[in-house]
Coordinates of N, CA and C in Angstrom, one line a residue:
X214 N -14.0 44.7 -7.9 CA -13.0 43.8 -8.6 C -12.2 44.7 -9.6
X215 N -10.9 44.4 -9.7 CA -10.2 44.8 -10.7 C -9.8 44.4 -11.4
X216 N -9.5 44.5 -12.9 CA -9.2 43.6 -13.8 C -8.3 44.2 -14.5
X217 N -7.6 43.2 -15.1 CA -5.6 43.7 -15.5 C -5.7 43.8 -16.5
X218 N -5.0 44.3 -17.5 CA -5.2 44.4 -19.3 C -5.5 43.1 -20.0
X219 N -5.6 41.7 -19.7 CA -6.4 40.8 -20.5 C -7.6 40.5 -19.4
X220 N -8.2 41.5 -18.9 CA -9.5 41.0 -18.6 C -9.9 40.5 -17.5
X221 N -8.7 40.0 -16.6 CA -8.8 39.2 -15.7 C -8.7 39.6 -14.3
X222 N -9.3 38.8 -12.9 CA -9.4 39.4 -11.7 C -8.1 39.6 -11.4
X223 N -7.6 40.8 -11.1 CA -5.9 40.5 -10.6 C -5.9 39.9 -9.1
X224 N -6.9 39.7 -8.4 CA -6.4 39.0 -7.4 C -6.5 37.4 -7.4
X225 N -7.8 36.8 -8.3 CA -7.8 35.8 -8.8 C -6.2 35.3 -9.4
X226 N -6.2 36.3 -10.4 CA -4.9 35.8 -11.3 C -3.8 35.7 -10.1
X227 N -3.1 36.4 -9.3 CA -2.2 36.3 -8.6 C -2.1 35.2 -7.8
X228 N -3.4 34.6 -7.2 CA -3.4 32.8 -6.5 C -3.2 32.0 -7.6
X229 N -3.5 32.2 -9.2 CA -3.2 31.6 -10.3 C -1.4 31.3 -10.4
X230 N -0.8 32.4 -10.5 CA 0.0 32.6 -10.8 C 1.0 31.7 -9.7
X231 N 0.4 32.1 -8.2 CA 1.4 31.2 -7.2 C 1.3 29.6 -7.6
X232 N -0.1 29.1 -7.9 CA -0.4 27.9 -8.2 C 0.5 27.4 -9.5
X233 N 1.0 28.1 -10.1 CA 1.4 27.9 -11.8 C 3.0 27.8 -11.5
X234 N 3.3 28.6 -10.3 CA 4.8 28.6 -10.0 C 5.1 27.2 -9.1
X235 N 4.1 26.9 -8.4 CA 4.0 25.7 -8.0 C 4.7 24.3 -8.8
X236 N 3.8 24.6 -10.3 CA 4.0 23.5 -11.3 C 4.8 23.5 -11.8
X237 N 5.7 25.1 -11.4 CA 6.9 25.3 -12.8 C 8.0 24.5 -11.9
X238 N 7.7 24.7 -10.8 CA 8.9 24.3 -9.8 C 9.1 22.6 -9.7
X239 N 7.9 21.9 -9.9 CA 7.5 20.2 -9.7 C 7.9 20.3 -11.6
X240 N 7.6 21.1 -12.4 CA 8.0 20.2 -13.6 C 9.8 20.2 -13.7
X241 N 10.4 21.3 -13.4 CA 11.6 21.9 -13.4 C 12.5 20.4 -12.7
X242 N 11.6 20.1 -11.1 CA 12.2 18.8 -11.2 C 12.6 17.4 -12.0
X243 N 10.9 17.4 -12.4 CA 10.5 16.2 -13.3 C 11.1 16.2 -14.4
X244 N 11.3 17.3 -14.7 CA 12.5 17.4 -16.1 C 13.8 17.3 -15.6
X245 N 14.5 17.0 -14.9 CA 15.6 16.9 -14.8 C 15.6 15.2 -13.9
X246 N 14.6 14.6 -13.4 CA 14.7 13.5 -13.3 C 14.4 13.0 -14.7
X247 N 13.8 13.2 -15.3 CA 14.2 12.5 -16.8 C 15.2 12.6 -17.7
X248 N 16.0 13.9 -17.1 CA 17.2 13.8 -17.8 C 18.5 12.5 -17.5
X249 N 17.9 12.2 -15.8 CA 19.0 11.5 -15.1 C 18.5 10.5 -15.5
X250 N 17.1 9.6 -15.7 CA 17.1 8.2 -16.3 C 17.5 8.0 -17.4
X251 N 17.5 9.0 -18.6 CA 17.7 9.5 -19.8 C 19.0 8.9 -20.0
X252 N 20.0 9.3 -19.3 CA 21.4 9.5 -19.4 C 21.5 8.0 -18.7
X253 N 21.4 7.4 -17.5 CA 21.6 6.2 -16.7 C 20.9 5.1 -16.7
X254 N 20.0 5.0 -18.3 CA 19.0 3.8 -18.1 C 20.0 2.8 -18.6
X255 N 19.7 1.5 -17.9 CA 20.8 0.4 -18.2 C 19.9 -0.8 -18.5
X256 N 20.1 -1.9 -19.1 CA 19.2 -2.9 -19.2 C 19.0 -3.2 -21.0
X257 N 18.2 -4.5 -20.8 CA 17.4 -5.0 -22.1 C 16.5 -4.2 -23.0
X258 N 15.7 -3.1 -22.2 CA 14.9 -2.3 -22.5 C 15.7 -1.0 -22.7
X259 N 17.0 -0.8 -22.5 CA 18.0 0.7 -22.9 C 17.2 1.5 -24.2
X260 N 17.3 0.4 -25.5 CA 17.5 1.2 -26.5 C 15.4 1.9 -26.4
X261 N 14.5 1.5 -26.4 CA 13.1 1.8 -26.1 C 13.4 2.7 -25.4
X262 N 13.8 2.8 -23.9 CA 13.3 3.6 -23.1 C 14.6 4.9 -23.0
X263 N 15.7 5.1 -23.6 CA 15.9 6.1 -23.8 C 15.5 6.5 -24.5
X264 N 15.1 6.1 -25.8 CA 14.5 7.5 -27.0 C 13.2 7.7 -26.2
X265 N 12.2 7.4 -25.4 CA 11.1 7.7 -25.0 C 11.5 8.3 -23.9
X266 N 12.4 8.1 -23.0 CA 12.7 9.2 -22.1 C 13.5 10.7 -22.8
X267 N 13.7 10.4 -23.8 CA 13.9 11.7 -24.0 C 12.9 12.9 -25.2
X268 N 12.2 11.7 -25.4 CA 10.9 12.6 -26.3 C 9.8 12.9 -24.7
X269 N 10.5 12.4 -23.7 CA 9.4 13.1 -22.4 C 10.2 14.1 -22.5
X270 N 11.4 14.4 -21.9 CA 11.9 15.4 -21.3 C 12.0 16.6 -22.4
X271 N 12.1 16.1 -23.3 CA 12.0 17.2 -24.7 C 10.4 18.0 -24.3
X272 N 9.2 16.8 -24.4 CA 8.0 17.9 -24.1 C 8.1 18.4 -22.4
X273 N 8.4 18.0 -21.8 CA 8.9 18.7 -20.4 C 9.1 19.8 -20.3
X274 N 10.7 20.1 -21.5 CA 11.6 21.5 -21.3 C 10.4 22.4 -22.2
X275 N 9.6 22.0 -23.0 CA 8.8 22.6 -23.6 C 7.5 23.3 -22.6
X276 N 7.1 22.3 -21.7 CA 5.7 22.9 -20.8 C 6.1 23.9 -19.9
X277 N 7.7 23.8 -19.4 CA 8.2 24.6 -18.3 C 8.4 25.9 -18.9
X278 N 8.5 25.9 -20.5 CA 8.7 27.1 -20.8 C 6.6 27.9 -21.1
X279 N 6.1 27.2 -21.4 CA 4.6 27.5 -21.3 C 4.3 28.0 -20.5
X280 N 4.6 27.6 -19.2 CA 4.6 27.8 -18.1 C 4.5 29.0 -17.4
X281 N 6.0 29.3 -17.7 CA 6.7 30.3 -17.5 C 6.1 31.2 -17.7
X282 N 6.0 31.5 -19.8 CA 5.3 32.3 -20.2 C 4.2 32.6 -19.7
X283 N 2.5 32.0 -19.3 CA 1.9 32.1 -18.7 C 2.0 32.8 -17.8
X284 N 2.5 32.6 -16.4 CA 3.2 32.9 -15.2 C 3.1 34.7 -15.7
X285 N 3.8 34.8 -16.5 CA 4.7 36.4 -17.0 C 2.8 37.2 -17.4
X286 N 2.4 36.1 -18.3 CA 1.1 36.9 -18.9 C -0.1 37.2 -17.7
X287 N 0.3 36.3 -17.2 CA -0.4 37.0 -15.6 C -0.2 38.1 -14.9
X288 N 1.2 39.0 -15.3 CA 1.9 39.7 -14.8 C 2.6 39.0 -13.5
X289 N 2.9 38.0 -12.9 CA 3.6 37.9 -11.9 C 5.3 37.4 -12.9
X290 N 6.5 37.3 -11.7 CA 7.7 36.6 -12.5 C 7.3 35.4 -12.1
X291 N 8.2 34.4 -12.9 CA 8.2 33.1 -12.4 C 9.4 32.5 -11.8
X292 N 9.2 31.9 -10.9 CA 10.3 31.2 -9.8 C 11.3 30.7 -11.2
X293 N 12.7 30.9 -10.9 CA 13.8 30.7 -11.7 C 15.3 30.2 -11.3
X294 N 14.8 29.6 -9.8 CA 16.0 29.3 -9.3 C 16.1 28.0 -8.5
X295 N 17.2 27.3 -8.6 CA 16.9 25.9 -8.4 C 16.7 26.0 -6.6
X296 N 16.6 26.8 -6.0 CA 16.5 26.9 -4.6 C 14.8 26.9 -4.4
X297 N 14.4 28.0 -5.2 CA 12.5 28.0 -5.3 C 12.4 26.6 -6.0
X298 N 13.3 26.6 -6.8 CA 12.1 25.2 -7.6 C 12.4 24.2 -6.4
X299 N 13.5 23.8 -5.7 CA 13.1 22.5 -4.3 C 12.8 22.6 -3.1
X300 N 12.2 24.1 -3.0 CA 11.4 24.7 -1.9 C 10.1 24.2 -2.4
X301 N 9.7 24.4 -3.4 CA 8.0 24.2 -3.7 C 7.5 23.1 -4.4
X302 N 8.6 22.0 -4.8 CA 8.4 21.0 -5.6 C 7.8 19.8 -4.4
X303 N 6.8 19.1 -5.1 CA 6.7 18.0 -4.2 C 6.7 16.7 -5.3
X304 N 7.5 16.4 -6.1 CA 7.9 15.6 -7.1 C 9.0 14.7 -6.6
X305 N 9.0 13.4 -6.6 CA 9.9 12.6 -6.2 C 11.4 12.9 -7.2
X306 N 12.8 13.0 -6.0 CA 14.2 13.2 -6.8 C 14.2 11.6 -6.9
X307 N 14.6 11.4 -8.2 CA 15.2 10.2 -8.6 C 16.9 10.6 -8.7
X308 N 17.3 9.6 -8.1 CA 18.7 9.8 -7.9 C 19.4 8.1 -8.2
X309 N 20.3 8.6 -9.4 CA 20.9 7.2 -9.8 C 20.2 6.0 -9.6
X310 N 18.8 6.4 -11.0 CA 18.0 5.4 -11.1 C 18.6 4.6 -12.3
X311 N 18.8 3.6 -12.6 CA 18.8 3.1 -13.5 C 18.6 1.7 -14.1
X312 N 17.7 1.4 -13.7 CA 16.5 0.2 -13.5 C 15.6 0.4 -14.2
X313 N 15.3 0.0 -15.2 CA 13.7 0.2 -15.8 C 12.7 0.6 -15.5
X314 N 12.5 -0.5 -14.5 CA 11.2 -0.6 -13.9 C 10.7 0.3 -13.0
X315 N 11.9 1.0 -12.0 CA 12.2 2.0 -11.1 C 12.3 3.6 -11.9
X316 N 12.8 3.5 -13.2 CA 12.8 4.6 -14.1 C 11.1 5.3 -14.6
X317 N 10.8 4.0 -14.8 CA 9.2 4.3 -15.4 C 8.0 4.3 -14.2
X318 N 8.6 3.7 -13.1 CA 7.8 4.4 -11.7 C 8.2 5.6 -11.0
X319 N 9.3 5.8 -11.2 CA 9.5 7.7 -10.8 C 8.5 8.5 -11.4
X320 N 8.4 8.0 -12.9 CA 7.9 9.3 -14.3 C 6.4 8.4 -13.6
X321 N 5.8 8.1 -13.6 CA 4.3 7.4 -12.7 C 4.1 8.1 -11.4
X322 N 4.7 8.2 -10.7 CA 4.6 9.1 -9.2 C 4.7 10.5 -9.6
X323 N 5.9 10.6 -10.5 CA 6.0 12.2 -10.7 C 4.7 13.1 -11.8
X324 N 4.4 12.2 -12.4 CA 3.5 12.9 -13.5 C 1.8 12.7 -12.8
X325 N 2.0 11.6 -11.6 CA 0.6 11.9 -10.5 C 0.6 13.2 -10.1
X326 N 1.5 13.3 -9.5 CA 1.6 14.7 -8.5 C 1.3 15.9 -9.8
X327 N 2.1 15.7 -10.5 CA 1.7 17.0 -11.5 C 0.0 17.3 -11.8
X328 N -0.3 16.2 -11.8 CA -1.9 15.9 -12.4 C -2.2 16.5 -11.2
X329 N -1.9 16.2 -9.8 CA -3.0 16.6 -8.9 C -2.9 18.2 -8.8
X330 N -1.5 18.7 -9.0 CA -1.3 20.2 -9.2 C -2.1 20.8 -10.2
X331 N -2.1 20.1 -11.4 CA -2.5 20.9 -12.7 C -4.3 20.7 -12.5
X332 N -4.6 19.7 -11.9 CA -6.7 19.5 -11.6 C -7.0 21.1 -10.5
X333 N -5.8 21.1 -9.6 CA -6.4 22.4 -8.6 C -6.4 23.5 -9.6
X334 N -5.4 23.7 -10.2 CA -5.1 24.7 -11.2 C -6.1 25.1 -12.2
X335 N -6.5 23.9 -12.9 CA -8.3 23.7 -13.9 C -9.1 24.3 -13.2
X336 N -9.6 23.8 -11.8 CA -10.2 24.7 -11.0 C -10.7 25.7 -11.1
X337 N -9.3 26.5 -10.6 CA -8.8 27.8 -10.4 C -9.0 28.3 -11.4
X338 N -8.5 28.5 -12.5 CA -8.7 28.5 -13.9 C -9.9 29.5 -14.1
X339 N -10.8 28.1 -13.9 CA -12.0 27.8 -14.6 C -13.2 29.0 -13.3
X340 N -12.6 29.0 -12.1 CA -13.4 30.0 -11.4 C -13.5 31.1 -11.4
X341 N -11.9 31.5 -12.5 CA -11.5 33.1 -12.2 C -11.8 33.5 -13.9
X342 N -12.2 32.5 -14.9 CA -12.6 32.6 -16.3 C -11.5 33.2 -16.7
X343 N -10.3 32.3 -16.4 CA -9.0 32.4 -17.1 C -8.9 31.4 -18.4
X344 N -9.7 31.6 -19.7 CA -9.6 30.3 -20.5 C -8.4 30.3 -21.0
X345 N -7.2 30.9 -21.1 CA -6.0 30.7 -21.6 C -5.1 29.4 -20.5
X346 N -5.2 29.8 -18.9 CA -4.8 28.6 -18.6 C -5.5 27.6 -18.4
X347 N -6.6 27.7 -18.1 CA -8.0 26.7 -18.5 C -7.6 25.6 -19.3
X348 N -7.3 25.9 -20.5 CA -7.0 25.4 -21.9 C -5.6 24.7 -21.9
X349 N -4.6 25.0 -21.2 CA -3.2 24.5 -21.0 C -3.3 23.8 -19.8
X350 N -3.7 23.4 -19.0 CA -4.1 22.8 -17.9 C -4.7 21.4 -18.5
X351 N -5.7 22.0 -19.7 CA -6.4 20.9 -19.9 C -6.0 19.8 -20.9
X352 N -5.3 20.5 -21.7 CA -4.8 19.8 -22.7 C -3.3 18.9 -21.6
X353 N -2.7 19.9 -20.8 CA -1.8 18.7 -19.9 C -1.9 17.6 -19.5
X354 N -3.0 17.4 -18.4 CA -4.2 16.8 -18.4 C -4.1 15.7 -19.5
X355 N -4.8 16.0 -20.4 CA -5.1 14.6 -21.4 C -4.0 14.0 -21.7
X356 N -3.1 14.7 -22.3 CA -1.5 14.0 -22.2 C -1.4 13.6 -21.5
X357 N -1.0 14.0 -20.0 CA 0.0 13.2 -18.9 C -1.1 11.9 -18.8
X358 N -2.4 12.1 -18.2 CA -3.5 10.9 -18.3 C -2.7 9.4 -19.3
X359 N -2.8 9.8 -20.2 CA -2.5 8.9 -21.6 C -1.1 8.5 -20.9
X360 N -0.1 9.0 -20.8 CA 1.2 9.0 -20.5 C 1.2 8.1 -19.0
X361 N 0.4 8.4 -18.5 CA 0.1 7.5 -17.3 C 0.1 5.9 -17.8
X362 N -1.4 6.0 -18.2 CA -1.5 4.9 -18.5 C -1.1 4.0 -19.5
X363 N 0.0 4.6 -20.4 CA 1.1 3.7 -21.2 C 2.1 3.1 -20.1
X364 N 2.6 4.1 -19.4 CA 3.7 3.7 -18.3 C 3.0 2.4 -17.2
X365 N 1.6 2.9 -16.9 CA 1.1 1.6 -16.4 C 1.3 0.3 -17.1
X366 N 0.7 0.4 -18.4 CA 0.5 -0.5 -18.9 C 1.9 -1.5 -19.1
X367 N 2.9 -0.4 -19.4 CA 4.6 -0.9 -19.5 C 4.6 -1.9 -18.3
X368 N 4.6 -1.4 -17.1 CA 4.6 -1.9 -15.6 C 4.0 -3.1 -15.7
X369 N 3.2 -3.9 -16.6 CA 2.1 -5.0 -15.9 C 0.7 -4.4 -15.4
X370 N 0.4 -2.9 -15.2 CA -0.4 -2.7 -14.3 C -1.7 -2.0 -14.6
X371 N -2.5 -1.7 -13.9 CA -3.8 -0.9 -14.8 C -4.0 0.3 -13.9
X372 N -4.6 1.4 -14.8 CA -4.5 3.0 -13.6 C -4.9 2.5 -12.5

């Protein structure tokens, strides 16, 4: 086994790192679908759900950059081009949503799929005794969870 200047298997780390570019590509979308409900939400509910779509996408542009960095501390680059990010993204495109109800089930579908990315990732993590993404994985995790189930709860609905 070889291990890279923080310690870590470089071959472990390198499936890390694909898996991490994975998320940067599915968040890269999901932030930019929130920028579009952000900007096109119409309705009774406008003034609530744009300041809350925009305190998402605010932590969004923040995780993509976490992300990123990670990615780098791995030694690999990270995917940086809107061509990689809709090659590898499996995050629903919302496109001229601007319905409520339809706005806050995009960010529900989109922030599932992230979770199922970011649980393989914990995994992965956690088998190659990576606790730096370990630990950002997990704290995602607890947020999006929570974040889930407010949006459910918005909806009428239960996780």
């Amino acid at each position: 086994m070889t291990l890279n200047s923080i310690g870590l298997d470089t071959i472990k780390t390198k499936g890390l790192a694909e898996d991490l570019n994975q998320l940067l590509a599915n968040f890269q979308l999901y932030y930019q679908n929130l920028r579009g409900i952000h900007w096109n939400i119409k309705g009774r509910a406008f003034f609530d759900l744009h300041v809350k779509f925009e305190e998402l996408y605010t932590d969004a542009n923040l995780k993509v950059d976490l992300i990123a960095e990670r990615i780098l501390t791995l030694g690999v680059t990270p995917l940086h081009t809107f061509e990689d990010y809709t090659k590898a993204a499996k995050v629903p495109v919302g496109k001229n949503i601007s319905k409520d109800e339809k706005a806050v089930e995009l960010i529900v579908e989109s922030l599932t799929e992230l979770l199922k990315i970011e649980r393989k990732i914990l995994n992965a993590s956690d088998e190659a005794n990576d606790e730096g993404t370990n630990s950002m994985m997990s704290d995602f995790i607890t947020e999006q969870e929570k974040t889930v189930w407010m949006m459910k709860a918005w909806l009428g609905e239960t996780v």
